Amino acid sequence: MGIIAQALNEYRLSEAEADKVGELSALAAHLSGSLPIVASGLLMDLPEGMRKTVLDFGADEGTDGFCLLRGVPVGELPKTPQAHEAHVLDGHPTNGTLMLVADLLGSLTGYQDEKSGALFHDVHPVRGEETRIENSGSVAFDFHTENVHHPLRPDYLGLLCLRQDHERIAATRVSSVRDALPLLTDEQVAELRKPQFHSLYPTSFARNIAGPRPSAGPHPVIFGPADRPFMRFNSHNTQGSEPEARAALRALTGALEEVCRDLVLAPGDLVVLDNHVVVHGRSAFTPRYDGRDRWLRRFYSLRNTPLWAQRMMWHPRVLPAMTEIRGVL
């Protein structure tokens, strides 16, 4: 039921600005292994309009929960990969672009449990995994908070389109809790605010876990001020044990669908999401595995990493494994 949307925080780079971003990105592309302070000097050189759009979005002034940058340079591209962790874009300028935007909002961050701590995630179909509910699939992927199970969930994530699907119909679906809650009753919202829900680990975090997937919780689905609420929800993985809780989850899912916005990203479009305000998903598409399939790149950004977590990190930007921090928060 989603509508094609325009973000309130939207900015299109001019040709000169895109060239400038390309230059800065090439410089930043090889700095992701360094402390964030090393690349901080490049941030002030980003085009003023682009930088202001991202910073205004980060100030959390609206209800949209996303901003959109258009005309971002993507550079020369090889064929769309057909396997996991192909590393075909190691050192690519888009690494620098994603790092600079992530660092404007916080710090580019990876998770040791997910893709071995990779900071840049290539989102493309993998043959044989069409029905997996993760970035290697091509079936519809319903609404979810990114890394819903994690105590240090990303504050922001970004998706940069490198290549569209062949039919140019695949949409990134975005839905704001601040738009959805007015459609629920006070009783449903009160139920969603109770710390009574559990969320399974996403399959991307459980590939190497034997047996049933573990879960996190109990936790609320809705939290924060009544006029500026936040959400922790995955329609595939968040569960309630009581009938009232399950009914409230169904009502929330319906409300999120009603206010959903569909973003059909074109090459050079970078959408940045507030992971506590919006949930996101993907519509279905048909891959051809011909080297021209849909290909996005993803980053995570965390505003603050606790000192104890920093001292446990083996890499300046990669959070420790869940086995080391589960239950700490």
PDB file of N, CA, C and O in Angstrom, residues 17 20-21 24 27 40-48 51 100:
ATOM      1  N   GLU A  17      29.403  19.377  -7.336  1.00  0.00           N
ATOM      2  CA  GLU A  17      29.399  18.790  -5.991  1.00  0.00           C
ATOM      3  C   GLU A  17      29.687  17.300  -6.038  1.00  0.00           C
ATOM      4  O   GLU A  17      30.403  16.764  -5.187  1.00  0.00           O
ATOM      5  N   LYS A  20      33.311  16.817  -6.372  1.00  0.00           N
ATOM      6  CA  LYS A  20      33.990  17.059  -5.094  1.00  0.00           C
ATOM      7  C   LYS A  20      33.831  15.864  -4.163  1.00  0.00           C
ATOM      8  O   LYS A  20      34.800  15.431  -3.507  1.00  0.00           O
ATOM      9  N   VAL A  21      32.631  15.314  -4.092  1.00  0.00           N
ATOM     10  CA  VAL A  21      32.403  14.132  -3.268  1.00  0.00           C
ATOM     11  C   VAL A  21      33.246  12.965  -3.756  1.00  0.00           C
ATOM     12  O   VAL A  21      33.810  12.199  -2.957  1.00  0.00           O
ATOM     13  N   LEU A  24      36.855  13.481  -2.470  1.00  0.00           N
ATOM     14  CA  LEU A  24      36.965  13.217  -1.033  1.00  0.00           C
ATOM     15  C   LEU A  24      36.783  11.734  -0.735  1.00  0.00           C
ATOM     16  O   LEU A  24      37.463  11.169   0.140  1.00  0.00           O
ATOM     17  N   LEU A  27      39.911   9.763  -1.302  1.00  0.00           N
ATOM     18  CA  LEU A  27      40.864   9.931  -0.206  1.00  0.00           C
ATOM     19  C   LEU A  27      40.448   9.119   1.019  1.00  0.00           C
ATOM     20  O   LEU A  27      41.290   8.544   1.713  1.00  0.00           O
ATOM     21  N   SER A  40      38.228  12.770   9.985  1.00  0.00           N
ATOM     22  CA  SER A  40      37.296  13.837  10.363  1.00  0.00           C
ATOM     23  C   SER A  40      37.564  15.139   9.614  1.00  0.00           C
ATOM     24  O   SER A  40      36.638  15.927   9.382  1.00  0.00           O
ATOM     25  N   GLY A  41      38.807  15.385   9.220  1.00  0.00           N
ATOM     26  CA  GLY A  41      39.119  16.613   8.511  1.00  0.00           C
ATOM     27  C   GLY A  41      38.461  16.708   7.151  1.00  0.00           C
ATOM     28  O   GLY A  41      38.256  17.818   6.626  1.00  0.00           O
ATOM     29  N   LEU A  42      38.087  15.560   6.570  1.00  0.00           N
ATOM     30  CA  LEU A  42      37.448  15.560   5.254  1.00  0.00           C
ATOM     31  C   LEU A  42      35.972  15.975   5.333  1.00  0.00           C
ATOM     32  O   LEU A  42      35.398  16.416   4.340  1.00  0.00           O
ATOM     33  N   LEU A  43      35.376  15.822   6.508  1.00  0.00           N
ATOM     34  CA  LEU A  43      33.942  16.066   6.618  1.00  0.00           C
ATOM     35  C   LEU A  43      33.578  17.515   6.326  1.00  0.00           C
ATOM     36  O   LEU A  43      32.554  17.797   5.706  1.00  0.00           O
ATOM     37  N   MET A  44      34.419  18.454   6.776  1.00  0.00           N
ATOM     38  CA  MET A  44      34.124  19.869   6.559  1.00  0.00           C
ATOM     39  C   MET A  44      34.276  20.274   5.102  1.00  0.00           C
ATOM     40  O   MET A  44      33.791  21.344   4.702  1.00  0.00           O
ATOM     41  N   ASP A  45      34.926  19.437   4.305  1.00  0.00           N
ATOM     42  CA  ASP A  45      35.097  19.746   2.889  1.00  0.00           C
ATOM     43  C   ASP A  45      33.957  19.220   2.031  1.00  0.00           C
ATOM     44  O   ASP A  45      33.918  19.503   0.825  1.00  0.00           O
ATOM     45  N   LEU A  46      33.040  18.457   2.613  1.00  0.00           N
ATOM     46  CA  LEU A  46      31.887  17.990   1.847  1.00  0.00           C
ATOM     47  C   LEU A  46      31.041  19.187   1.403  1.00  0.00           C
ATOM     48  O   LEU A  46      31.014  20.223   2.076  1.00  0.00           O
ATOM     49  N   PRO A  47      30.357  19.094   0.269  1.00  0.00           N
ATOM     50  CA  PRO A  47      29.504  20.204  -0.184  1.00  0.00           C
ATOM     51  C   PRO A  47      28.533  20.637   0.910  1.00  0.00           C
ATOM     52  O   PRO A  47      27.934  19.808   1.600  1.00  0.00           O
ATOM     53  N   GLU A  48      28.401  21.952   1.082  1.00  0.00           N
ATOM     54  CA  GLU A  48      27.633  22.487   2.204  1.00  0.00           C
ATOM     55  C   GLU A  48      26.188  21.993   2.200  1.00  0.00           C
ATOM     56  O   GLU A  48      25.637  21.632   3.258  1.00  0.00           O
ATOM     57  N   ARG A  51      26.063  18.354   3.329  1.00  0.00           N
ATOM     58  CA  ARG A  51      26.407  18.233   4.747  1.00  0.00           C
ATOM     59  C   ARG A  51      25.251  18.743   5.620  1.00  0.00           C
ATOM     60  O   ARG A  51      24.880  18.111   6.612  1.00  0.00           O
ATOM     61  N   LEU A 100      32.107   8.687   5.026  1.00  0.00           N
ATOM     62  CA  LEU A 100      31.965  10.109   5.321  1.00  0.00           C
ATOM     63  C   LEU A 100      30.556  10.440   5.792  1.00  0.00           C
ATOM     64  O   LEU A 100      30.366  11.198   6.755  1.00  0.00           O
TER      65      LEU A 100
END
